[in-house]
């Protein structure tokens, strides 16, 4: 079955940028929706951005205008470009995919925004 692996996290200063990648071990062409989620310690997991097989994207209000989700079916990879990062963006970021439900999840990658 398809496995997802996130990469690209790290420590950045406020106002900086990071590009997260979600690599799948199989084709994501047939996966209707891919998404990025994040969870800070002691808090609930929140949806950051989603993208359909047709390329329609949706974003949480907190990241609109700063983050961009994209999907490359040929490379079986989903990306999250994060610009103008803020300390409140600090969290573990997870990639997930599915049809009616998010059935496939990655291990997560840490993003820390601090001066």
PDB file of N, CA and C in Angstrom:
ATOM      1  N   UNK A   1       0.831  -1.186   0.000  1.00  0.00           N
ATOM      2  CA  UNK A   1       0.000   0.000   0.000  1.00  0.00           C
ATOM      3  C   UNK A   1       0.878   1.253   0.000  1.00  0.00           C
ATOM      4  N   UNK A   2       0.278   2.361  -0.347  1.00  0.00           N
ATOM      5  CA  UNK A   2       1.013   3.606  -0.471  1.00  0.00           C
ATOM      6  C   UNK A   2       1.507   4.088   0.886  1.00  0.00           C
ATOM      7  N   UNK A   3       2.769   4.520   0.911  1.00  0.00           N
ATOM      8  CA  UNK A   3       3.365   5.117   2.099  1.00  0.00           C
ATOM      9  C   UNK A   3       3.712   6.572   1.786  1.00  0.00           C
ATOM     10  N   UNK A   4       3.591   7.445   2.782  1.00  0.00           N
ATOM     11  CA  UNK A   4       3.907   8.852   2.619  1.00  0.00           C
ATOM     12  C   UNK A   4       5.047   9.235   3.554  1.00  0.00           C
ATOM     13  N   UNK A   5       6.007   9.977   3.039  1.00  0.00           N
ATOM     14  CA  UNK A   5       7.146  10.423   3.826  1.00  0.00           C
ATOM     15  C   UNK A   5       7.338  11.913   3.629  1.00  0.00           C
ATOM     16  N   UNK A   6       7.263  12.679   4.730  1.00  0.00           N
ATOM     17  CA  UNK A   6       7.461  14.123   4.678  1.00  0.00           C
ATOM     18  C   UNK A   6       8.935  14.470   4.871  1.00  0.00           C
ATOM     19  N   UNK A   7       9.342  15.569   4.272  1.00  0.00           N
ATOM     20  CA  UNK A   7      10.693  16.075   4.452  1.00  0.00           C
ATOM     21  C   UNK A   7      10.695  17.581   4.220  1.00  0.00           C
ATOM     22  N   UNK A   8      11.778  18.236   4.604  1.00  0.00           N
ATOM     23  CA  UNK A   8      11.927  19.656   4.355  1.00  0.00           C
ATOM     24  C   UNK A   8      11.744  20.545   5.561  1.00  0.00           C
ATOM     25  N   UNK A   9      11.383  19.974   6.694  1.00  0.00           N
ATOM     26  CA  UNK A   9      11.214  20.768   7.899  1.00  0.00           C
ATOM     27  C   UNK A   9      12.550  21.222   8.456  1.00  0.00           C
ATOM     28  N   UNK A  10      12.484  22.098   9.450  1.00  0.00           N
ATOM     29  CA  UNK A  10      13.698  22.599  10.061  1.00  0.00           C
ATOM     30  C   UNK A  10      13.440  23.838  10.877  1.00  0.00           C
ATOM     31  N   UNK A  11      14.521  24.511  11.257  1.00  0.00           N
ATOM     32  CA  UNK A  11      14.459  25.730  12.046  1.00  0.00           C
ATOM     33  C   UNK A  11      14.672  26.933  11.141  1.00  0.00           C
ATOM     34  N   UNK A  12      13.739  27.872  11.178  1.00  0.00           N
ATOM     35  CA  UNK A  12      13.844  29.093  10.383  1.00  0.00           C
ATOM     36  C   UNK A  12      13.479  30.295  11.237  1.00  0.00           C
ATOM     37  N   UNK A  13      13.966  31.462  10.835  1.00  0.00           N
ATOM     38  CA  UNK A  13      13.633  32.701  11.524  1.00  0.00           C
ATOM     39  C   UNK A  13      12.285  33.228  11.050  1.00  0.00           C
ATOM     40  N   UNK A  14      11.595  34.002  11.887  1.00  0.00           N
ATOM     41  CA  UNK A  14      10.344  34.616  11.439  1.00  0.00           C
ATOM     42  C   UNK A  14      10.554  35.379  10.138  1.00  0.00           C
ATOM     43  N   UNK A  15       9.610  35.223   9.224  1.00  0.00           N
ATOM     44  CA  UNK A  15       9.720  35.850   7.921  1.00  0.00           C
ATOM     45  C   UNK A  15      10.411  34.985   6.886  1.00  0.00           C
ATOM     46  N   UNK A  16      10.981  33.883   7.314  1.00  0.00           N
ATOM     47  CA  UNK A  16      11.667  32.988   6.411  1.00  0.00           C
ATOM     48  C   UNK A  16      10.724  32.052   5.682  1.00  0.00           C
ATOM     49  N   UNK A  17      11.305  31.167   4.879  1.00  0.00           N
ATOM     50  CA  UNK A  17      10.527  30.246   4.056  1.00  0.00           C
ATOM     51  C   UNK A  17      11.041  28.819   4.162  1.00  0.00           C
ATOM     52  N   UNK A  18      10.143  27.875   3.964  1.00  0.00           N
ATOM     53  CA  UNK A  18      10.472  26.462   3.879  1.00  0.00           C
ATOM     54  C   UNK A  18       9.579  25.827   2.831  1.00  0.00           C
ATOM     55  N   UNK A  19      10.080  24.780   2.198  1.00  0.00           N
ATOM     56  CA  UNK A  19       9.295  24.012   1.246  1.00  0.00           C
ATOM     57  C   UNK A  19       9.250  22.568   1.721  1.00  0.00           C
ATOM     58  N   UNK A  20       8.076  22.111   2.113  1.00  0.00           N
ATOM     59  CA  UNK A  20       7.896  20.744   2.558  1.00  0.00           C
ATOM     60  C   UNK A  20       7.535  19.849   1.389  1.00  0.00           C
ATOM     61  N   UNK A  21       8.024  18.618   1.423  1.00  0.00           N
ATOM     62  CA  UNK A  21       7.713  17.640   0.395  1.00  0.00           C
ATOM     63  C   UNK A  21       7.073  16.416   1.023  1.00  0.00           C
ATOM     64  N   UNK A  22       6.146  15.829   0.313  1.00  0.00           N
ATOM     65  CA  UNK A  22       5.491  14.593   0.737  1.00  0.00           C
ATOM     66  C   UNK A  22       5.637  13.604  -0.403  1.00  0.00           C
ATOM     67  N   UNK A  23       6.542  12.654  -0.237  1.00  0.00           N
ATOM     68  CA  UNK A  23       6.825  11.675  -1.276  1.00  0.00           C
ATOM     69  C   UNK A  23       6.042  10.391  -1.025  1.00  0.00           C
ATOM     70  N   UNK A  24       5.361   9.908  -2.050  1.00  0.00           N
ATOM     71  CA  UNK A  24       4.587   8.683  -1.949  1.00  0.00           C
ATOM     72  C   UNK A  24       5.337   7.522  -2.579  1.00  0.00           C
ATOM     73  N   UNK A  25       5.196   6.343  -1.978  1.00  0.00           N
ATOM     74  CA  UNK A  25       5.852   5.145  -2.500  1.00  0.00           C
ATOM     75  C   UNK A  25       5.092   4.547  -3.667  1.00  0.00           C
ATOM     76  N   UNK A  26       3.923   5.084  -3.956  1.00  0.00           N
ATOM     77  CA  UNK A  26       3.119   4.645  -5.078  1.00  0.00           C
ATOM     78  C   UNK A  26       2.446   5.837  -5.734  1.00  0.00           C
ATOM     79  N   UNK A  27       1.649   5.562  -6.730  1.00  0.00           N
ATOM     80  CA  UNK A  27       0.974   6.627  -7.463  1.00  0.00           C
ATOM     81  C   UNK A  27      -0.059   7.341  -6.601  1.00  0.00           C
ATOM     82  N   UNK A  28      -0.102   8.667  -6.720  1.00  0.00           N
ATOM     83  CA  UNK A  28      -1.129   9.446  -6.040  1.00  0.00           C
ATOM     84  C   UNK A  28      -2.178   9.943  -7.028  1.00  0.00           C
ATOM     85  N   UNK A  29      -2.061   9.494  -8.266  1.00  0.00           N
ATOM     86  CA  UNK A  29      -2.977   9.938  -9.309  1.00  0.00           C
ATOM     87  C   UNK A  29      -4.429   9.659  -8.947  1.00  0.00           C
ATOM     88  N   UNK A  30      -4.683   8.503  -8.335  1.00  0.00           N
ATOM     89  CA  UNK A  30      -6.045   8.099  -8.010  1.00  0.00           C
ATOM     90  C   UNK A  30      -6.509   8.553  -6.628  1.00  0.00           C
ATOM     91  N   UNK A  31      -5.636   9.224  -5.885  1.00  0.00           N
ATOM     92  CA  UNK A  31      -6.015   9.732  -4.571  1.00  0.00           C
ATOM     93  C   UNK A  31      -6.730  11.064  -4.757  1.00  0.00           C
ATOM     94  N   UNK A  32      -7.990  11.108  -4.372  1.00  0.00           N
ATOM     95  CA  UNK A  32      -8.823  12.272  -4.654  1.00  0.00           C
ATOM     96  C   UNK A  32      -8.335  13.550  -3.984  1.00  0.00           C
ATOM     97  N   UNK A  33      -7.939  13.438  -2.720  1.00  0.00           N
ATOM     98  CA  UNK A  33      -7.548  14.616  -1.954  1.00  0.00           C
ATOM     99  C   UNK A  33      -6.260  14.360  -1.195  1.00  0.00           C
ATOM    100  N   UNK A  34      -5.328  15.288  -1.297  1.00  0.00           N
ATOM    101  CA  UNK A  34      -4.120  15.274  -0.494  1.00  0.00           C
ATOM    102  C   UNK A  34      -4.148  16.516   0.383  1.00  0.00           C
ATOM    103  N   UNK A  35      -3.581  16.405   1.557  1.00  0.00           N
ATOM    104  CA  UNK A  35      -3.607  17.539   2.451  1.00  0.00           C
ATOM    105  C   UNK A  35      -2.416  17.604   3.385  1.00  0.00           C
ATOM    106  N   UNK A  36      -2.188  18.793   3.912  1.00  0.00           N
ATOM    107  CA  UNK A  36      -1.193  19.028   4.933  1.00  0.00           C
ATOM    108  C   UNK A  36      -1.903  19.415   6.226  1.00  0.00           C
ATOM    109  N   UNK A  37      -1.443  18.847   7.320  1.00  0.00           N
ATOM    110  CA  UNK A  37      -1.993  19.098   8.640  1.00  0.00           C
ATOM    111  C   UNK A  37      -0.846  19.440   9.576  1.00  0.00           C
ATOM    112  N   UNK A  38      -1.160  20.069  10.701  1.00  0.00           N
ATOM    113  CA  UNK A  38      -0.113  20.369  11.663  1.00  0.00           C
ATOM    114  C   UNK A  38      -0.649  20.234  13.075  1.00  0.00           C
ATOM    115  N   UNK A  39       0.273  19.916  13.980  1.00  0.00           N
ATOM    116  CA  UNK A  39      -0.086  19.740  15.372  1.00  0.00           C
ATOM    117  C   UNK A  39       1.045  20.236  16.261  1.00  0.00           C
ATOM    118  N   UNK A  40       0.724  21.174  17.133  1.00  0.00           N
ATOM    119  CA  UNK A  40       1.664  21.666  18.120  1.00  0.00           C
ATOM    120  C   UNK A  40       1.474  20.876  19.412  1.00  0.00           C
ATOM    121  N   UNK A  41       2.499  20.802  20.265  1.00  0.00           N
ATOM    122  CA  UNK A  41       2.392  20.045  21.515  1.00  0.00           C
ATOM    123  C   UNK A  41       1.198  20.485  22.354  1.00  0.00           C
ATOM    124  N   UNK A  42       0.401  19.517  22.805  1.00  0.00           N
ATOM    125  CA  UNK A  42      -0.745  19.806  23.645  1.00  0.00           C
ATOM    126  C   UNK A  42      -1.944  20.378  22.926  1.00  0.00           C
ATOM    127  N   UNK A  43      -1.898  20.445  21.609  1.00  0.00           N
ATOM    128  CA  UNK A  43      -2.996  21.018  20.847  1.00  0.00           C
ATOM    129  C   UNK A  43      -3.566  20.008  19.860  1.00  0.00           C
ATOM    130  N   UNK A  44      -4.749  20.302  19.363  1.00  0.00           N
ATOM    131  CA  UNK A  44      -5.397  19.452  18.376  1.00  0.00           C
ATOM    132  C   UNK A  44      -4.740  19.603  17.016  1.00  0.00           C
ATOM    133  N   UNK A  45      -4.899  18.575  16.199  1.00  0.00           N
ATOM    134  CA  UNK A  45      -4.382  18.621  14.846  1.00  0.00           C
ATOM    135  C   UNK A  45      -5.285  19.484  13.981  1.00  0.00           C
ATOM    136  N   UNK A  46      -4.695  20.386  13.223  1.00  0.00           N
ATOM    137  CA  UNK A  46      -5.448  21.299  12.373  1.00  0.00           C
ATOM    138  C   UNK A  46      -5.127  21.068  10.904  1.00  0.00           C
ATOM    139  N   UNK A  47      -6.112  21.318  10.073  1.00  0.00           N
ATOM    140  CA  UNK A  47      -5.898  21.268   8.639  1.00  0.00           C
ATOM    141  C   UNK A  47      -5.211  22.551   8.183  1.00  0.00           C
ATOM    142  N   UNK A  48      -4.164  22.412   7.404  1.00  0.00           N
ATOM    143  CA  UNK A  48      -3.428  23.556   6.886  1.00  0.00           C
ATOM    144  C   UNK A  48      -3.870  23.876   5.460  1.00  0.00           C
ATOM    145  N   UNK A  49      -3.857  22.858   4.599  1.00  0.00           N
ATOM    146  CA  UNK A  49      -4.217  23.038   3.201  1.00  0.00           C
ATOM    147  C   UNK A  49      -4.579  21.699   2.588  1.00  0.00           C
ATOM    148  N   UNK A  50      -5.461  21.729   1.602  1.00  0.00           N
ATOM    149  CA  UNK A  50      -5.839  20.521   0.877  1.00  0.00           C
ATOM    150  C   UNK A  50      -5.826  20.807  -0.610  1.00  0.00           C
ATOM    151  N   UNK A  51      -5.684  19.748  -1.400  1.00  0.00           N
ATOM    152  CA  UNK A  51      -5.705  19.890  -2.849  1.00  0.00           C
ATOM    153  C   UNK A  51      -6.345  18.657  -3.454  1.00  0.00           C
ATOM    154  N   UNK A  52      -7.266  18.855  -4.397  1.00  0.00           N
ATOM    155  CA  UNK A  52      -7.956  17.750  -5.049  1.00  0.00           C
ATOM    156  C   UNK A  52      -7.150  17.248  -6.230  1.00  0.00           C
ATOM    157  N   UNK A  53      -7.609  16.137  -6.800  1.00  0.00           N
ATOM    158  CA  UNK A  53      -6.944  15.583  -7.978  1.00  0.00           C
ATOM    159  C   UNK A  53      -6.985  16.545  -9.150  1.00  0.00           C
ATOM    160  N   UNK A  54      -7.965  17.444  -9.157  1.00  0.00           N
ATOM    161  CA  UNK A  54      -8.086  18.430 -10.209  1.00  0.00           C
ATOM    162  C   UNK A  54      -7.299  19.702  -9.960  1.00  0.00           C
ATOM    163  N   UNK A  55      -6.659  19.789  -8.800  1.00  0.00           N
ATOM    164  CA  UNK A  55      -5.821  20.935  -8.500  1.00  0.00           C
ATOM    165  C   UNK A  55      -6.484  22.038  -7.703  1.00  0.00           C
ATOM    166  N   UNK A  56      -7.716  21.829  -7.268  1.00  0.00           N
ATOM    167  CA  UNK A  56      -8.398  22.839  -6.457  1.00  0.00           C
ATOM    168  C   UNK A  56      -7.849  22.823  -5.041  1.00  0.00           C
ATOM    169  N   UNK A  57      -7.420  23.975  -4.565  1.00  0.00           N
ATOM    170  CA  UNK A  57      -6.786  24.074  -3.258  1.00  0.00           C
ATOM    171  C   UNK A  57      -7.621  24.881  -2.276  1.00  0.00           C
ATOM    172  N   UNK A  58      -7.529  24.506  -1.018  1.00  0.00           N
ATOM    173  CA  UNK A  58      -8.163  25.239   0.068  1.00  0.00           C
ATOM    174  C   UNK A  58      -7.158  25.414   1.192  1.00  0.00           C
ATOM    175  N   UNK A  59      -7.270  26.522   1.912  1.00  0.00           N
ATOM    176  CA  UNK A  59      -6.318  26.849   2.951  1.00  0.00           C
ATOM    177  C   UNK A  59      -7.002  27.285   4.234  1.00  0.00           C
ATOM    178  N   UNK A  60      -6.355  27.002   5.347  1.00  0.00           N
ATOM    179  CA  UNK A  60      -6.802  27.551   6.609  1.00  0.00           C
ATOM    180  C   UNK A  60      -6.630  29.063   6.575  1.00  0.00           C
ATOM    181  N   UNK A  61      -7.516  29.785   7.248  1.00  0.00           N
ATOM    182  CA  UNK A  61      -7.442  31.241   7.247  1.00  0.00           C
ATOM    183  C   UNK A  61      -6.089  31.745   7.741  1.00  0.00           C
ATOM    184  N   UNK A  62      -5.498  31.027   8.668  1.00  0.00           N
ATOM    185  CA  UNK A  62      -4.250  31.462   9.265  1.00  0.00           C
ATOM    186  C   UNK A  62      -3.057  31.421   8.314  1.00  0.00           C
ATOM    187  N   UNK A  63      -3.180  30.697   7.194  1.00  0.00           N
ATOM    188  CA  UNK A  63      -2.054  30.574   6.274  1.00  0.00           C
ATOM    189  C   UNK A  63      -2.350  31.130   4.891  1.00  0.00           C
ATOM    190  N   UNK A  64      -3.548  31.606   4.657  1.00  0.00           N
ATOM    191  CA  UNK A  64      -3.902  32.153   3.347  1.00  0.00           C
ATOM    192  C   UNK A  64      -2.989  33.311   2.981  1.00  0.00           C
ATOM    193  N   UNK A  65      -2.511  33.279   1.749  1.00  0.00           N
ATOM    194  CA  UNK A  65      -1.610  34.312   1.270  1.00  0.00           C
ATOM    195  C   UNK A  65      -0.155  34.052   1.590  1.00  0.00           C
ATOM    196  N   UNK A  66       0.123  33.070   2.431  1.00  0.00           N
ATOM    197  CA  UNK A  66       1.499  32.758   2.816  1.00  0.00           C
ATOM    198  C   UNK A  66       1.934  31.369   2.362  1.00  0.00           C
ATOM    199  N   UNK A  67       1.015  30.406   2.377  1.00  0.00           N
ATOM    200  CA  UNK A  67       1.333  29.022   2.030  1.00  0.00           C
ATOM    201  C   UNK A  67       0.710  28.662   0.684  1.00  0.00           C
ATOM    202  N   UNK A  68       1.373  27.767  -0.040  1.00  0.00           N
ATOM    203  CA  UNK A  68       0.857  27.260  -1.299  1.00  0.00           C
ATOM    204  C   UNK A  68       1.034  25.753  -1.354  1.00  0.00           C
ATOM    205  N   UNK A  69      -0.056  25.035  -1.591  1.00  0.00           N
ATOM    206  CA  UNK A  69       0.011  23.587  -1.746  1.00  0.00           C
ATOM    207  C   UNK A  69      -0.007  23.260  -3.235  1.00  0.00           C
ATOM    208  N   UNK A  70       0.776  22.277  -3.631  1.00  0.00           N
ATOM    209  CA  UNK A  70       0.804  21.852  -5.021  1.00  0.00           C
ATOM    210  C   UNK A  70       0.944  20.340  -5.083  1.00  0.00           C
ATOM    211  N   UNK A  71       0.613  19.786  -6.234  1.00  0.00           N
ATOM    212  CA  UNK A  71       0.575  18.339  -6.407  1.00  0.00           C
ATOM    213  C   UNK A  71       1.186  17.982  -7.749  1.00  0.00           C
ATOM    214  N   UNK A  72       2.168  17.091  -7.731  1.00  0.00           N
ATOM    215  CA  UNK A  72       2.829  16.628  -8.938  1.00  0.00           C
ATOM    216  C   UNK A  72       2.583  15.129  -9.042  1.00  0.00           C
ATOM    217  N   UNK A  73       1.563  14.754  -9.784  1.00  0.00           N
ATOM    218  CA  UNK A  73       1.207  13.344  -9.901  1.00  0.00           C
ATOM    219  C   UNK A  73       2.293  12.523 -10.581  1.00  0.00           C
ATOM    220  N   UNK A  74       2.994  13.118 -11.532  1.00  0.00           N
ATOM    221  CA  UNK A  74       4.048  12.405 -12.248  1.00  0.00           C
ATOM    222  C   UNK A  74       5.185  12.012 -11.317  1.00  0.00           C
ATOM    223  N   UNK A  75       5.463  12.855 -10.332  1.00  0.00           N
ATOM    224  CA  UNK A  75       6.523  12.571  -9.370  1.00  0.00           C
ATOM    225  C   UNK A  75       5.986  11.978  -8.070  1.00  0.00           C
ATOM    226  N   UNK A  76       4.681  11.773  -8.012  1.00  0.00           N
ATOM    227  CA  UNK A  76       4.036  11.220  -6.818  1.00  0.00           C
ATOM    228  C   UNK A  76       4.424  12.007  -5.567  1.00  0.00           C
ATOM    229  N   UNK A  77       4.352  13.316  -5.685  1.00  0.00           N
ATOM    230  CA  UNK A  77       4.794  14.187  -4.609  1.00  0.00           C
ATOM    231  C   UNK A  77       3.836  15.357  -4.424  1.00  0.00           C
ATOM    232  N   UNK A  78       3.608  15.724  -3.172  1.00  0.00           N
ATOM    233  CA  UNK A  78       2.834  16.902  -2.813  1.00  0.00           C
ATOM    234  C   UNK A  78       3.754  17.853  -2.072  1.00  0.00           C
ATOM    235  N   UNK A  79       3.621  19.141  -2.341  1.00  0.00           N
ATOM    236  CA  UNK A  79       4.484  20.140  -1.741  1.00  0.00           C
ATOM    237  C   UNK A  79       3.678  21.150  -0.937  1.00  0.00           C
ATOM    238  N   UNK A  80       4.346  21.766   0.014  1.00  0.00           N
ATOM    239  CA  UNK A  80       3.778  22.889   0.741  1.00  0.00           C
ATOM    240  C   UNK A  80       4.847  23.965   0.827  1.00  0.00           C
ATOM    241  N   UNK A  81       4.686  25.013   0.040  1.00  0.00           N
ATOM    242  CA  UNK A  81       5.587  26.152   0.092  1.00  0.00           C
ATOM    243  C   UNK A  81       5.096  27.093   1.179  1.00  0.00           C
ATOM    244  N   UNK A  82       5.947  27.371   2.153  1.00  0.00           N
ATOM    245  CA  UNK A  82       5.583  28.199   3.283  1.00  0.00           C
ATOM    246  C   UNK A  82       6.450  29.452   3.277  1.00  0.00           C
ATOM    247  N   UNK A  83       5.823  30.601   3.112  1.00  0.00           N
ATOM    248  CA  UNK A  83       6.519  31.874   3.098  1.00  0.00           C
ATOM    249  C   UNK A  83       6.080  32.740   4.268  1.00  0.00           C
ATOM    250  N   UNK A  84       6.907  33.718   4.599  1.00  0.00           N
ATOM    251  CA  UNK A  84       6.603  34.638   5.694  1.00  0.00           C
ATOM    252  C   UNK A  84       6.181  33.878   6.949  1.00  0.00           C
ATOM    253  N   UNK A  85       6.997  32.932   7.332  1.00  0.00           N
ATOM    254  CA  UNK A  85       6.671  32.089   8.482  1.00  0.00           C
ATOM    255  C   UNK A  85       6.637  32.877   9.782  1.00  0.00           C
ATOM    256  N   UNK A  86       5.739  32.469  10.657  1.00  0.00           N
ATOM    257  CA  UNK A  86       5.539  33.101  11.942  1.00  0.00           C
ATOM    258  C   UNK A  86       5.748  32.087  13.062  1.00  0.00           C
ATOM    259  N   UNK A  87       6.089  32.547  14.267  1.00  0.00           N
ATOM    260  CA  UNK A  87       6.287  31.605  15.378  1.00  0.00           C
ATOM    261  C   UNK A  87       5.093  30.680  15.604  1.00  0.00           C
ATOM    262  N   UNK A  88       3.889  31.170  15.380  1.00  0.00           N
ATOM    263  CA  UNK A  88       2.706  30.349  15.571  1.00  0.00           C
ATOM    264  C   UNK A  88       2.551  29.242  14.533  1.00  0.00           C
ATOM    265  N   UNK A  89       3.407  29.236  13.512  1.00  0.00           N
ATOM    266  CA  UNK A  89       3.420  28.150  12.542  1.00  0.00           C
ATOM    267  C   UNK A  89       4.199  26.941  13.050  1.00  0.00           C
ATOM    268  N   UNK A  90       4.877  27.092  14.163  1.00  0.00           N
ATOM    269  CA  UNK A  90       5.671  26.007  14.726  1.00  0.00           C
ATOM    270  C   UNK A  90       4.784  24.812  15.066  1.00  0.00           C
ATOM    271  N   UNK A  91       5.120  23.654  14.513  1.00  0.00           N
ATOM    272  CA  UNK A  91       4.333  22.442  14.719  1.00  0.00           C
ATOM    273  C   UNK A  91       4.983  21.292  13.964  1.00  0.00           C
ATOM    274  N   UNK A  92       4.466  20.097  14.202  1.00  0.00           N
ATOM    275  CA  UNK A  92       4.806  18.962  13.361  1.00  0.00           C
ATOM    276  C   UNK A  92       3.817  18.956  12.214  1.00  0.00           C
ATOM    277  N   UNK A  93       4.320  18.913  10.999  1.00  0.00           N
ATOM    278  CA  UNK A  93       3.480  18.936   9.816  1.00  0.00           C
ATOM    279  C   UNK A  93       3.356  17.540   9.227  1.00  0.00           C
ATOM    280  N   UNK A  94       2.119  17.140   8.939  1.00  0.00           N
ATOM    281  CA  UNK A  94       1.827  15.823   8.411  1.00  0.00           C
ATOM    282  C   UNK A  94       1.185  15.920   7.039  1.00  0.00           C
ATOM    283  N   UNK A  95       1.518  14.977   6.188  1.00  0.00           N
ATOM    284  CA  UNK A  95       0.894  14.832   4.889  1.00  0.00           C
ATOM    285  C   UNK A  95      -0.083  13.670   4.955  1.00  0.00           C
ATOM    286  N   UNK A  96      -1.218  13.791   4.278  1.00  0.00           N
ATOM    287  CA  UNK A  96      -2.203  12.723   4.268  1.00  0.00           C
ATOM    288  C   UNK A  96      -2.963  12.712   2.956  1.00  0.00           C
ATOM    289  N   UNK A  97      -3.560  11.558   2.654  1.00  0.00           N
ATOM    290  CA  UNK A  97      -4.337  11.439   1.440  1.00  0.00           C
ATOM    291  C   UNK A  97      -5.460  10.446   1.591  1.00  0.00           C
ATOM    292  N   UNK A  98      -6.456  10.568   0.718  1.00  0.00           N
ATOM    293  CA  UNK A  98      -7.575   9.656   0.758  1.00  0.00           C
ATOM    294  C   UNK A  98      -8.680  10.063  -0.188  1.00  0.00           C
ATOM    295  N   UNK A  99      -9.793   9.348  -0.098  1.00  0.00           N
ATOM    296  CA  UNK A  99     -10.969   9.669  -0.885  1.00  0.00           C
ATOM    297  C   UNK A  99     -11.971  10.408  -0.036  1.00  0.00           C
ATOM    298  N   UNK A 100     -12.903   9.661   0.562  1.00  0.00           N
ATOM    299  CA  UNK A 100     -13.860  10.263   1.477  1.00  0.00           C
ATOM    300  C   UNK A 100     -13.231  10.554   2.838  1.00  0.00           C
ATOM    301  N   UNK A 101     -12.198   9.805   3.167  1.00  0.00           N
ATOM    302  CA  UNK A 101     -11.481   9.969   4.422  1.00  0.00           C
ATOM    303  C   UNK A 101      -9.980   9.985   4.162  1.00  0.00           C
ATOM    304  N   UNK A 102      -9.239  10.580   5.092  1.00  0.00           N
ATOM    305  CA  UNK A 102      -7.787  10.558   4.996  1.00  0.00           C
ATOM    306  C   UNK A 102      -7.297   9.247   5.592  1.00  0.00           C
ATOM    307  N   UNK A 103      -7.011   8.278   4.725  1.00  0.00           N
ATOM    308  CA  UNK A 103      -6.638   6.934   5.137  1.00  0.00           C
ATOM    309  C   UNK A 103      -5.136   6.728   5.237  1.00  0.00           C
ATOM    310  N   UNK A 104      -4.367   7.557   4.562  1.00  0.00           N
ATOM    311  CA  UNK A 104      -2.920   7.389   4.497  1.00  0.00           C
ATOM    312  C   UNK A 104      -2.239   8.600   5.115  1.00  0.00           C
ATOM    313  N   UNK A 105      -1.348   8.351   6.063  1.00  0.00           N
ATOM    314  CA  UNK A 105      -0.659   9.424   6.784  1.00  0.00           C
ATOM    315  C   UNK A 105       0.840   9.204   6.815  1.00  0.00           C
ATOM    316  N   UNK A 106       1.586  10.295   6.762  1.00  0.00           N
ATOM    317  CA  UNK A 106       3.028  10.228   6.896  1.00  0.00           C
ATOM    318  C   UNK A 106       3.441  10.328   8.352  1.00  0.00           C
ATOM    319  N   UNK A 107       4.757  10.292   8.594  1.00  0.00           N
ATOM    320  CA  UNK A 107       5.296  10.323   9.947  1.00  0.00           C
ATOM    321  C   UNK A 107       5.408  11.734  10.512  1.00  0.00           C
ATOM    322  N   UNK A 108       5.432  12.731   9.649  1.00  0.00           N
ATOM    323  CA  UNK A 108       5.514  14.107  10.087  1.00  0.00           C
ATOM    324  C   UNK A 108       6.922  14.672  10.008  1.00  0.00           C
ATOM    325  N   UNK A 109       6.998  15.985   9.877  1.00  0.00           N
ATOM    326  CA  UNK A 109       8.273  16.688   9.874  1.00  0.00           C
ATOM    327  C   UNK A 109       8.140  17.955  10.717  1.00  0.00           C
ATOM    328  N   UNK A 110       9.140  18.226  11.544  1.00  0.00           N
ATOM    329  CA  UNK A 110       9.083  19.344  12.480  1.00  0.00           C
ATOM    330  C   UNK A 110       9.428  20.661  11.797  1.00  0.00           C
ATOM    331  N   UNK A 111       8.601  21.656  12.029  1.00  0.00           N
ATOM    332  CA  UNK A 111       8.866  23.018  11.576  1.00  0.00           C
ATOM    333  C   UNK A 111       8.913  23.911  12.807  1.00  0.00           C
ATOM    334  N   UNK A 112      10.030  24.590  13.002  1.00  0.00           N
ATOM    335  CA  UNK A 112      10.192  25.494  14.135  1.00  0.00           C
ATOM    336  C   UNK A 112      10.549  26.877  13.623  1.00  0.00           C
ATOM    337  N   UNK A 113       9.755  27.864  14.001  1.00  0.00           N
ATOM    338  CA  UNK A 113       9.979  29.246  13.589  1.00  0.00           C
ATOM    339  C   UNK A 113      10.352  30.044  14.827  1.00  0.00           C
ATOM    340  N   UNK A 114      11.593  30.472  14.897  1.00  0.00           N
ATOM    341  CA  UNK A 114      12.088  31.168  16.072  1.00  0.00           C
ATOM    342  C   UNK A 114      13.297  32.015  15.714  1.00  0.00           C
ATOM    343  N   UNK A 115      13.443  33.132  16.405  1.00  0.00           N
ATOM    344  CA  UNK A 115      14.606  33.987  16.219  1.00  0.00           C
ATOM    345  C   UNK A 115      15.704  33.649  17.214  1.00  0.00           C
TER     346      UNK A 115
END
